[in-house]
Coordinates of C-alpha atoms in Angstrom, one line a residue:
Chain A
M1 CA 83.8 60.1 126.9
L2 CA 82.6 61.3 123.5
R3 CA 79.5 59.5 122.3
S4 CA 77.8 59.5 119.0
L5 CA 74.6 58.4 117.3
N6 CA 74.9 54.9 115.8
I7 CA 72.4 54.2 113.1
D8 CA 71.7 50.6 112.0
P9 CA 69.2 50.9 109.1
E10 CA 68.7 47.1 109.0
K11 CA 66.9 47.4 112.4
C12 CA 64.6 50.3 111.4
T13 CA 60.9 49.4 110.9
G14 CA 59.9 52.9 109.7
C15 CA 57.8 53.7 112.8
L16 CA 58.9 57.3 112.9
Q17 CA 59.1 57.5 116.7
C18 CA 62.5 59.2 116.3
E19 CA 61.1 62.0 114.1
M20 CA 58.2 62.6 116.6
A21 CA 60.6 62.6 119.6
C22 CA 63.0 65.0 117.8
S23 CA 60.3 67.4 116.8
Y24 CA 58.8 67.4 120.2
E25 CA 62.1 67.9 122.0
N26 CA 63.3 70.7 119.7
E27 CA 60.1 72.4 118.4
G28 CA 57.6 71.5 121.1
V29 CA 55.2 69.8 118.6
F30 CA 54.7 66.3 117.3
N31 CA 55.4 67.1 113.7
P32 CA 57.8 64.9 111.7
A33 CA 58.3 67.6 109.2
K34 CA 60.1 69.6 111.8
S35 CA 62.4 66.7 112.9
R36 CA 66.1 66.9 112.5
I37 CA 66.3 63.2 111.9
K38 CA 64.5 61.9 108.9
V39 CA 63.6 58.3 108.0
F40 CA 63.9 57.7 104.3
T41 CA 61.8 55.0 102.8
F42 CA 62.8 52.8 100.0
H43 CA 59.5 51.2 99.0
D44 CA 60.8 49.0 96.3
E45 CA 63.6 47.6 98.3
G46 CA 61.6 47.4 101.6
R47 CA 64.2 49.5 103.4
F48 CA 64.1 52.3 105.9
V49 CA 67.1 54.6 106.5
P50 CA 67.1 57.0 109.5
Y51 CA 69.4 59.8 108.7
T52 CA 70.8 62.8 110.5
C53 CA 74.0 64.8 111.0
T54 CA 77.1 62.7 111.9
Q55 CA 78.8 65.6 113.6
C56 CA 81.6 65.0 111.1
D57 CA 85.2 66.0 111.7
E58 CA 85.2 68.1 108.5
A59 CA 82.5 70.3 110.0
W60 CA 81.7 71.8 106.6
C61 CA 78.9 73.8 108.1
L62 CA 81.0 75.3 110.8
H63 CA 83.7 76.4 108.4
A64 CA 81.3 77.7 105.9
C65 CA 79.5 80.0 108.4
P66 CA 80.6 83.6 107.9
V67 CA 79.6 84.8 111.3
E68 CA 80.8 82.1 113.7
A69 CA 77.3 80.9 114.5
I70 CA 78.2 77.2 114.5
K71 CA 80.5 75.9 117.2
M72 CA 81.5 72.6 118.5
N73 CA 80.2 71.7 121.9
R74 CA 83.3 70.3 123.5
E75 CA 81.4 68.0 125.9
T76 CA 79.2 66.3 123.3
G77 CA 81.2 66.9 120.1
A78 CA 78.1 68.2 118.4
M79 CA 78.2 71.2 116.0
E80 CA 75.7 73.5 117.5
V81 CA 73.9 76.5 115.9
S82 CA 73.6 79.6 118.0
D83 CA 70.2 81.1 117.1
S84 CA 71.2 84.5 118.4
V85 CA 74.3 84.7 116.1
C86 CA 72.9 82.9 113.0
V87 CA 71.8 85.6 110.5
G88 CA 70.0 83.0 108.3
C89 CA 72.3 83.3 105.2
K90 CA 72.0 79.5 104.5
V91 CA 75.5 79.1 103.3
C92 CA 75.9 76.1 105.7
T93 CA 72.8 74.4 104.2
I94 CA 74.5 74.3 100.8
A95 CA 78.0 73.5 102.1
C96 CA 77.0 70.4 104.1
P97 CA 77.5 67.6 101.6
F98 CA 75.2 65.3 103.7
G99 CA 72.2 67.6 103.4
T100 CA 71.7 67.6 107.2
V101 CA 71.5 71.4 107.8
N102 CA 68.2 72.9 106.9
Y103 CA 66.8 76.4 106.8
N104 CA 63.7 77.1 108.8
Q105 CA 61.8 79.8 107.0
D106 CA 59.5 80.5 110.0
T107 CA 62.4 81.4 112.3
G108 CA 64.9 82.7 109.7
K109 CA 67.5 80.4 111.2
V110 CA 69.1 77.1 110.3
V111 CA 68.5 73.9 112.2
K112 CA 70.6 70.8 112.6
C113 CA 71.0 67.9 115.1
D114 CA 72.7 68.9 118.3
L115 CA 72.5 65.5 120.0
C116 CA 69.9 67.2 122.3
G117 CA 72.8 68.4 124.4
G118 CA 74.0 64.9 125.1
D119 CA 70.7 63.0 125.5
P120 CA 69.4 62.4 122.0
K121 CA 65.7 61.8 122.2
C122 CA 65.6 59.9 118.9
A123 CA 67.8 57.2 120.4
T124 CA 65.6 57.0 123.5
A125 CA 62.4 56.8 121.4
C126 CA 63.7 54.1 119.0
P127 CA 62.0 50.8 120.0
T128 CA 64.3 48.6 117.9
D129 CA 67.7 50.0 118.7
A130 CA 68.1 51.1 115.1
I131 CA 69.3 54.4 116.7
T132 CA 71.6 54.1 119.7
Y133 CA 73.8 56.6 121.4
V134 CA 77.1 54.9 122.0
D135 CA 80.8 55.3 122.8
A136 CA 82.2 57.2 119.8
N137 CA 84.9 54.6 119.3
A138 CA 82.2 52.0 118.4
T139 CA 81.9 50.9 114.8
G140 CA 78.9 53.1 114.2
L141 CA 80.9 56.3 114.2
D142 CA 83.6 54.7 112.0
K143 CA 81.0 53.7 109.6
M144 CA 79.3 57.1 109.5
R145 CA 82.7 58.8 109.2
A146 CA 83.5 56.4 106.3
W147 CA 80.7 58.1 104.3
A148 CA 82.3 61.4 105.0
A149 CA 85.7 60.0 104.0
K150 CA 84.1 58.6 100.8
T151 CA 83.0 62.0 99.8
D152 CA 86.3 63.5 100.8
N153 CA 88.4 61.0 99.0
A154 CA 86.4 61.3 95.9
A155 CA 87.0 65.0 96.0
S156 CA 90.7 64.5 96.0
A157 CA 90.7 61.8 93.4
Chain B
M1 CA 108.6 83.2 109.6
K2 CA 106.7 86.4 108.8
H3 CA 103.3 86.0 107.1
V4 CA 101.5 89.0 105.8
I5 CA 97.9 88.8 104.6
V6 CA 96.4 91.5 102.5
G7 CA 92.6 91.5 103.1
A8 CA 90.5 91.0 106.2
G9 CA 87.6 89.1 104.7
P10 CA 86.9 85.4 105.3
A11 CA 89.8 84.2 103.1
G12 CA 92.3 86.3 105.0
V13 CA 91.0 85.7 108.4
V14 CA 90.7 81.9 108.0
A15 CA 94.2 81.9 106.5
A16 CA 95.6 83.8 109.5
E17 CA 94.0 81.4 111.9
T18 CA 95.2 78.4 110.0
I19 CA 98.8 79.7 110.0
R20 CA 98.5 80.3 113.7
K21 CA 97.4 76.7 114.3
L22 CA 100.1 75.2 112.1
D23 CA 102.9 77.4 113.3
P24 CA 102.5 78.8 116.8
S25 CA 105.7 80.9 116.5
A26 CA 104.9 82.5 113.2
E27 CA 104.4 86.2 113.0
V28 CA 101.0 86.9 111.3
T29 CA 99.7 90.2 110.2
I30 CA 96.4 91.0 108.4
I31 CA 96.2 94.3 106.5
G32 CA 92.6 95.5 106.0
N33 CA 91.4 98.7 104.5
E34 CA 88.2 99.3 106.4
P35 CA 88.0 100.7 109.9
E36 CA 85.7 98.0 111.4
P37 CA 86.9 94.7 112.8
P38 CA 86.9 91.9 110.1
Y39 CA 83.3 91.4 109.0
S40 CA 81.3 89.4 106.6
R41 CA 79.7 91.0 103.6
M42 CA 77.3 88.0 103.5
A43 CA 75.7 89.4 106.6
I44 CA 75.0 92.9 105.3
P45 CA 71.5 92.0 103.9
Y46 CA 70.5 90.9 107.4
L47 CA 71.9 94.2 108.8
L48 CA 69.8 96.1 106.3
I49 CA 66.6 94.4 107.5
D50 CA 67.5 95.1 111.1
N51 CA 67.9 91.4 112.0
I52 CA 71.3 92.1 113.4
E53 CA 73.4 95.0 114.6
E54 CA 76.7 95.8 113.0
E55 CA 78.5 93.6 115.5
G56 CA 76.5 90.7 114.1
T57 CA 78.4 90.9 110.9
Y58 CA 81.8 90.5 112.5
L59 CA 83.6 87.3 111.5
R60 CA 84.7 86.7 115.0
K61 CA 82.7 87.7 118.0
E62 CA 85.3 87.8 120.8
E63 CA 86.6 91.3 120.9
T64 CA 90.1 90.0 121.8
H65 CA 90.0 87.1 119.3
F66 CA 92.8 88.4 117.1
S67 CA 95.0 89.6 119.9
D68 CA 94.5 86.4 121.8
S69 CA 95.6 84.5 118.7
A70 CA 98.6 86.8 118.3
I71 CA 97.3 88.0 114.9
N72 CA 98.0 91.6 114.2
V73 CA 95.2 93.4 112.4
V74 CA 96.4 96.6 110.8
V75 CA 94.2 99.2 109.0
D76 CA 96.1 100.4 106.0
T77 CA 96.1 100.1 102.2
V78 CA 98.7 98.4 100.0
V79 CA 100.1 100.6 97.3
S80 CA 102.6 98.2 95.7
V81 CA 104.4 94.9 96.1
D82 CA 108.2 94.4 95.5
P83 CA 108.8 90.7 95.3
G84 CA 112.5 91.1 95.0
A85 CA 112.7 92.9 98.4
H86 CA 109.8 90.9 99.9
S87 CA 108.3 94.2 100.8
L88 CA 105.0 96.0 100.6
A89 CA 104.6 99.8 100.2
L90 CA 101.6 100.9 102.3
G91 CA 99.3 103.8 101.9
S92 CA 100.4 105.2 105.3
G93 CA 103.9 105.6 103.8
K94 CA 105.3 102.7 105.7
N95 CA 106.9 99.6 104.3
M96 CA 106.2 96.1 105.5
E97 CA 108.4 93.1 104.9
Y98 CA 107.2 89.5 104.5
D99 CA 108.5 86.1 104.1
K100 CA 105.2 84.8 102.7
L101 CA 102.5 87.0 101.3
L102 CA 98.8 86.1 100.8
I103 CA 96.8 88.3 98.5
A104 CA 93.2 88.0 99.8
S105 CA 92.1 91.5 98.9
G106 CA 88.7 90.4 97.6
S107 CA 86.8 92.3 95.1
T108 CA 85.3 95.7 94.5
P109 CA 82.0 96.7 92.9
I110 CA 82.5 97.7 89.3
S111 CA 81.3 101.1 88.2
P112 CA 79.3 100.5 85.0
P113 CA 80.1 102.9 82.2
I114 CA 76.9 105.0 82.6
P115 CA 76.9 108.8 82.3
G116 CA 76.1 110.2 85.8
I117 CA 77.1 107.0 87.6
D118 CA 79.3 109.2 89.9
N119 CA 76.2 111.2 91.0
P120 CA 76.2 111.4 94.9
R121 CA 72.8 109.7 94.9
V122 CA 74.4 106.6 93.4
T123 CA 75.8 104.1 95.9
S124 CA 77.0 100.5 95.7
C125 CA 76.1 97.9 98.3
W126 CA 79.4 96.3 99.3
T127 CA 80.7 97.7 102.6
L128 CA 79.3 98.5 106.0
D129 CA 79.6 102.1 105.1
D130 CA 77.5 101.5 102.0
A131 CA 74.9 99.8 104.2
R132 CA 74.7 102.8 106.4
K133 CA 74.2 105.1 103.4
I134 CA 71.4 102.8 102.1
T135 CA 69.6 102.6 105.5
S136 CA 69.6 106.3 106.0
G137 CA 68.8 107.1 102.4
I138 CA 65.5 105.3 102.1
K139 CA 62.4 106.9 103.3
P140 CA 59.0 105.1 103.1
G141 CA 57.6 105.5 99.6
A142 CA 60.9 106.8 98.2
P143 CA 61.6 105.8 94.6
V144 CA 64.7 103.7 94.4
V145 CA 66.4 102.2 91.3
L146 CA 68.6 99.1 91.6
I147 CA 71.0 98.5 88.7
G148 CA 71.6 94.8 88.4
A149 CA 69.5 91.8 89.4
G150 CA 72.5 89.6 90.2
F151 CA 73.3 87.9 93.5
I152 CA 73.9 91.1 95.5
G153 CA 71.0 93.0 93.9
C154 CA 68.6 90.2 94.7
I155 CA 69.7 89.5 98.2
I156 CA 69.1 93.1 99.3
L157 CA 65.7 93.4 97.6
E158 CA 63.8 92.4 100.7
A159 CA 65.6 95.0 102.8
L160 CA 64.9 97.7 100.2
V161 CA 61.2 96.8 99.9
S162 CA 60.7 96.5 103.7
A163 CA 62.2 99.9 104.2
G164 CA 59.4 101.1 102.0
A165 CA 61.2 101.8 98.8
N166 CA 59.2 102.1 95.6
L167 CA 61.6 99.9 93.7
T168 CA 62.6 99.5 90.1
V169 CA 65.2 96.9 89.2
V170 CA 67.0 97.1 85.9
E171 CA 68.8 94.0 84.6
M172 CA 70.8 93.6 81.4
G173 CA 70.2 89.8 81.2
N174 CA 67.0 88.3 79.9
R175 CA 66.2 87.0 83.5
M176 CA 67.1 87.6 87.1
V177 CA 70.4 86.3 88.3
P178 CA 71.4 85.0 84.9
R179 CA 74.8 83.8 86.1
M180 CA 73.3 81.6 88.8
L181 CA 69.9 80.5 87.6
D182 CA 68.7 79.0 84.3
E183 CA 66.0 80.6 82.3
T184 CA 63.0 78.8 83.9
C185 CA 64.3 79.5 87.4
G186 CA 65.3 83.2 86.8
T187 CA 62.0 83.9 85.0
L188 CA 60.0 82.4 87.9
L189 CA 62.0 84.6 90.3
E190 CA 61.1 87.6 88.2
K191 CA 57.4 86.7 88.4
W192 CA 57.7 86.4 92.2
C193 CA 59.3 89.8 92.5
K194 CA 56.7 91.4 90.3
E195 CA 53.9 89.9 92.3
K196 CA 55.5 91.5 95.4
G197 CA 55.2 94.9 93.8
V198 CA 58.8 95.3 92.5
N199 CA 59.1 96.8 89.0
V200 CA 61.5 94.4 87.3
M201 CA 62.9 95.3 83.9
T202 CA 65.0 92.5 82.3
S203 CA 66.8 92.8 79.0
S204 CA 67.1 96.5 79.9
Q205 CA 69.9 98.9 80.5
V206 CA 70.4 102.1 82.4
E207 CA 71.6 104.6 79.9
A208 CA 72.1 107.8 82.0
I209 CA 71.5 109.2 85.4
E210 CA 70.7 112.9 85.4
D211 CA 70.1 115.5 88.1
A212 CA 66.5 116.4 88.6
S213 CA 65.1 119.0 91.0
D214 CA 65.4 117.1 94.3
N215 CA 66.3 113.7 93.0
V216 CA 67.7 112.0 89.8
R217 CA 66.2 110.9 86.6
V218 CA 67.2 107.4 85.5
K219 CA 67.0 106.9 81.7
I220 CA 66.4 103.3 80.7
S221 CA 66.7 101.7 77.3
G222 CA 63.5 101.7 75.3
N223 CA 62.9 105.4 76.0
R224 CA 61.8 104.7 79.6
E225 CA 62.5 107.0 82.5
V226 CA 62.0 106.8 86.3
E227 CA 62.9 109.2 89.0
A228 CA 64.8 108.0 92.0
E229 CA 65.9 109.4 95.4
L230 CA 68.6 106.7 95.6
V231 CA 70.3 104.5 92.9
I232 CA 72.0 101.4 94.0
S233 CA 74.6 100.0 91.6
A234 CA 75.0 96.3 91.9
A235 CA 76.4 95.6 88.4
G236 CA 79.0 93.1 89.5
V237 CA 82.4 93.0 91.1
R238 CA 86.0 92.8 89.9
A239 CA 89.1 91.5 91.7
N240 CA 90.8 94.1 93.9
A241 CA 94.4 93.7 92.7
G242 CA 95.5 97.1 91.2
F243 CA 98.3 97.2 93.7
L244 CA 100.0 94.2 92.1
E245 CA 100.7 96.2 88.9
G246 CA 104.4 96.0 88.2
S247 CA 105.0 93.1 90.7
G248 CA 105.3 90.5 87.9
V249 CA 102.4 88.5 89.4
E250 CA 100.6 86.8 86.5
M251 CA 97.0 88.0 86.2
S252 CA 93.9 86.7 84.3
N253 CA 91.0 89.1 83.8
G254 CA 92.3 91.2 86.6
A255 CA 92.6 88.3 89.1
V256 CA 95.7 86.5 90.4
V257 CA 96.4 83.2 88.6
I258 CA 97.3 80.5 91.2
D259 CA 98.5 77.0 90.9
E260 CA 97.3 73.9 92.9
Y261 CA 99.2 75.1 95.9
M262 CA 97.5 78.5 95.8
C263 CA 100.8 80.1 94.8
S264 CA 101.0 82.9 92.2
S265 CA 103.5 83.0 89.4
V266 CA 105.9 84.7 91.9
A267 CA 107.5 82.7 94.7
D268 CA 106.2 83.3 98.2
I269 CA 103.2 85.2 97.0
Y270 CA 99.9 83.2 97.3
A271 CA 96.3 84.2 96.7
A272 CA 92.9 83.2 98.0
G273 CA 89.2 84.1 97.7
D274 CA 87.6 86.6 95.3
V275 CA 90.9 87.9 94.1
A276 CA 92.2 84.5 93.1
C277 CA 91.6 82.7 89.8
G278 CA 91.4 79.3 91.4
R279 CA 90.7 75.7 90.3
D280 CA 87.0 74.8 89.7
F281 CA 86.3 71.3 91.0
S282 CA 83.8 70.5 88.2
T283 CA 85.7 71.8 85.2
G284 CA 89.3 71.6 86.4
E285 CA 89.7 75.0 84.9
Y286 CA 90.7 78.2 86.7
S287 CA 88.2 80.9 87.3
V288 CA 87.0 83.4 89.9
Q289 CA 84.1 82.0 91.8
A290 CA 83.7 84.9 94.3
I291 CA 81.7 82.9 96.9
Q292 CA 82.1 82.5 100.7
P293 CA 82.7 78.7 100.8
T294 CA 85.5 79.1 98.2
A295 CA 87.1 81.9 100.1
V296 CA 87.3 79.8 103.2
D297 CA 88.5 76.8 101.2
H298 CA 91.2 78.9 99.5
G299 CA 92.2 80.5 102.8
R300 CA 92.8 77.2 104.5
A301 CA 94.7 75.6 101.6
A302 CA 96.9 78.7 101.0
A303 CA 97.8 78.9 104.7
S304 CA 98.9 75.3 104.8
N305 CA 101.2 75.9 101.8
M306 CA 102.5 79.2 103.2
V307 CA 103.6 77.3 106.3
D308 CA 104.9 74.2 104.4
H309 CA 104.9 74.6 100.6
G310 CA 103.4 71.5 99.0
A311 CA 101.5 70.4 102.1
V312 CA 98.0 70.7 100.5
R313 CA 97.2 70.2 96.9
H314 CA 94.0 72.0 96.2
Q315 CA 91.5 69.9 94.3
G316 CA 89.3 72.7 93.3
S317 CA 86.2 74.2 94.8
V318 CA 82.7 73.3 94.0
L319 CA 80.8 76.3 92.7
M320 CA 77.7 76.8 94.9
N321 CA 75.3 79.6 95.7
V322 CA 72.3 80.2 97.8
L323 CA 70.1 83.2 97.5
D324 CA 67.1 84.5 99.3
T325 CA 65.1 87.0 97.2
M326 CA 62.2 88.3 99.3
G327 CA 61.6 84.9 100.8
L328 CA 62.1 82.8 97.7
I329 CA 65.2 80.7 98.1
S330 CA 67.2 79.6 95.1
A331 CA 70.4 77.6 94.9
S332 CA 72.9 76.5 92.2
Y333 CA 75.7 74.0 92.1
G334 CA 78.5 73.1 89.9
Q335 CA 77.8 72.8 86.2
W336 CA 74.1 73.9 86.5
E337 CA 74.1 75.0 82.9
G338 CA 74.7 71.4 81.9
I339 CA 77.2 70.0 79.4
K340 CA 77.0 68.9 75.8
G341 CA 75.7 65.3 75.6
G342 CA 74.6 65.3 79.2
D343 CA 71.1 64.8 80.4
T344 CA 68.9 67.2 82.3
A345 CA 66.1 66.4 84.7
T346 CA 63.6 69.1 85.6
L347 CA 60.5 69.4 87.8
V348 CA 58.5 72.7 87.7
D349 CA 55.6 73.9 89.8
K350 CA 55.1 77.4 88.5
D351 CA 52.1 78.1 90.7
N352 CA 54.0 77.4 93.9
F353 CA 57.4 78.8 92.6
R354 CA 59.1 75.5 93.0
Y355 CA 61.8 74.2 90.6
L356 CA 64.4 71.6 90.6
Q357 CA 66.8 71.0 87.8
L358 CA 69.6 68.3 87.8
Q359 CA 72.4 68.0 85.3
F360 CA 74.2 64.8 84.6
D361 CA 77.3 63.6 82.8
G362 CA 76.5 60.0 82.1
D363 CA 75.2 58.7 85.4
R364 CA 76.9 61.2 87.6
L365 CA 75.3 64.4 88.9
I366 CA 77.4 67.5 87.9
G367 CA 75.2 70.4 88.7
A368 CA 71.8 71.6 89.9
N369 CA 69.4 74.6 90.2
T370 CA 66.8 74.8 92.8
L371 CA 64.0 77.2 93.6
G372 CA 61.7 77.2 96.7
M373 CA 63.6 74.3 98.4
T374 CA 65.1 74.5 101.9
Q375 CA 65.4 70.8 102.9
H376 CA 68.5 68.6 102.3
I377 CA 69.8 70.8 99.5
G378 CA 73.4 70.3 100.6
V379 CA 73.2 66.7 99.5
L380 CA 73.4 68.1 95.9
R381 CA 76.9 69.1 96.8
G382 CA 77.6 65.6 98.2
L383 CA 76.4 64.0 95.0
V384 CA 78.4 66.4 92.8
Q385 CA 81.6 66.3 94.9
G386 CA 81.4 62.5 95.5
R387 CA 81.2 61.9 91.7
F388 CA 79.1 58.9 92.5
H389 CA 78.0 56.7 89.6
L390 CA 74.3 56.5 90.3
G391 CA 73.5 53.6 87.9
N392 CA 69.8 53.0 87.8
W393 CA 69.2 55.7 90.4
K394 CA 70.0 58.2 87.7
N395 CA 67.0 56.9 85.8
R396 CA 64.8 57.3 88.9
L397 CA 66.1 60.9 89.2
M398 CA 65.2 61.6 85.6
D399 CA 61.7 60.5 86.4
N400 CA 61.5 62.3 89.8
P401 CA 64.4 64.7 90.6
L402 CA 63.0 65.1 94.2
L403 CA 64.6 61.7 95.1
V404 CA 68.1 63.2 95.4
M405 CA 68.4 62.4 99.1
E406 CA 67.3 58.8 98.4
A407 CA 69.8 58.6 95.5
Y408 CA 72.6 59.8 97.8
L409 CA 71.7 57.3 100.5
A410 CA 71.6 54.5 97.9
A411 CA 75.0 55.5 96.6
T412 CA 76.6 55.6 100.0
Q413 CA 74.8 52.7 101.6
G414 CA 74.8 50.3 98.7
I415 CA 71.0 50.3 98.1
Q416 CA 70.5 48.9 94.5
A417 CA 67.8 50.3 92.4

């Protein structure tokens, strides 16, 4: 069964455990700057919004890649970057309208959330269930896809 | 149904694959004029710096990808198109018939009108063959002149410098990449290149290339002169559509005029990518964007309409570019030059080569320029393409343009400023 990250910003306390877990899992260091999930802080409104790739159906990154370096993992549904194929052209980073594919200047490759291969550490680390990994049919995915649709519909208005 | 696609770049290949998906029984043929399997010109700079092998530039990695998908890839050239007979005359002397034809023949470097431009020491940087010539032509310390500091010129700078070239860049515009970066941004980029030892001459023109004893003398406006072992001409490209002469297909500035269904003025002939004068998302006007994302966008839309005319109404492509010039990354989106009556927000950190410029129409973001930014830049597309009314978030962005990600989240998640 396909699962997806469900983010409920109302539950986020801004503890950044997700960023630490992501960075450690993927980069081997506790460095929030290297995290693929990012918590945005709205000081004035007292809100925190964890944000990462929704593995959207449109897969703008995948289609924009000129060398087939981004492919969908059929088991997890995640769009994955193959480091050995990526040439570092960055076209995916400007094509993703969610801003969730980033270029890593140290490695010369792009990075994005790959759901940790089906065991996303951000969800495990989150102490308040603001980030959960759930059945893709749950409301979370619909909601996240709705953002995608919003961008898409506006484009065809 | 017999679909013929002229051009084996991203537009042509994506169109062929889309047709195959939509109509498993269709006959699909791609005609390319280069001997290699379909490849990406976007990857050539990375081949030049030895990050990848030639295979790394190929659009599809499986050797049998095209045959497995029942897509015929033919190496040939197209001489002329006869719409009445639904037939192409090929360079090999054969004819090929089509039911639907896609012109995805891309573009070709222009040869600037400079005396001596046909000297054998002058090459363009467009094909894999050009790349081989450049790699074998540069010896450490060799003086090299690059004509044009546009997108292609800039993206190969690192390769030329790391190969040891003693490099002079001659650009007609008053700054680097004038068609993608505003004055502040292009000027900062010039400073960056100069600090890295590249001799950049803006507002300058190559006037002649003359044979010298064992290299060439390049004469530059202002009575300047440099010697070069290799001259790379990257003075721009033009649509590759000469074979359409006499076909009755309407052209604009040498490119194929298409409608919202990617169809040319002649029935059953479509166009996509660099050769197509397509709709711009921001302006609604028709122009040649000549960028990878638009080629793919066009290819998919054209294919859908070739299979079922009217299936996809193309809403226009957002102009976007990203460029890595010796490690300094710049990007542009949409109407980055701004519009009359619109507001501009800028943030400059000249010492650290960082720049962010946002363009607004009322409270909507319509374009941007960035320098030295690599995180979350795609959200600028989201904001432009979403046409979000930002309300008070626009004022926040005017104060601090770096809040683009927050502004996007606020717009999509209903966070009031």
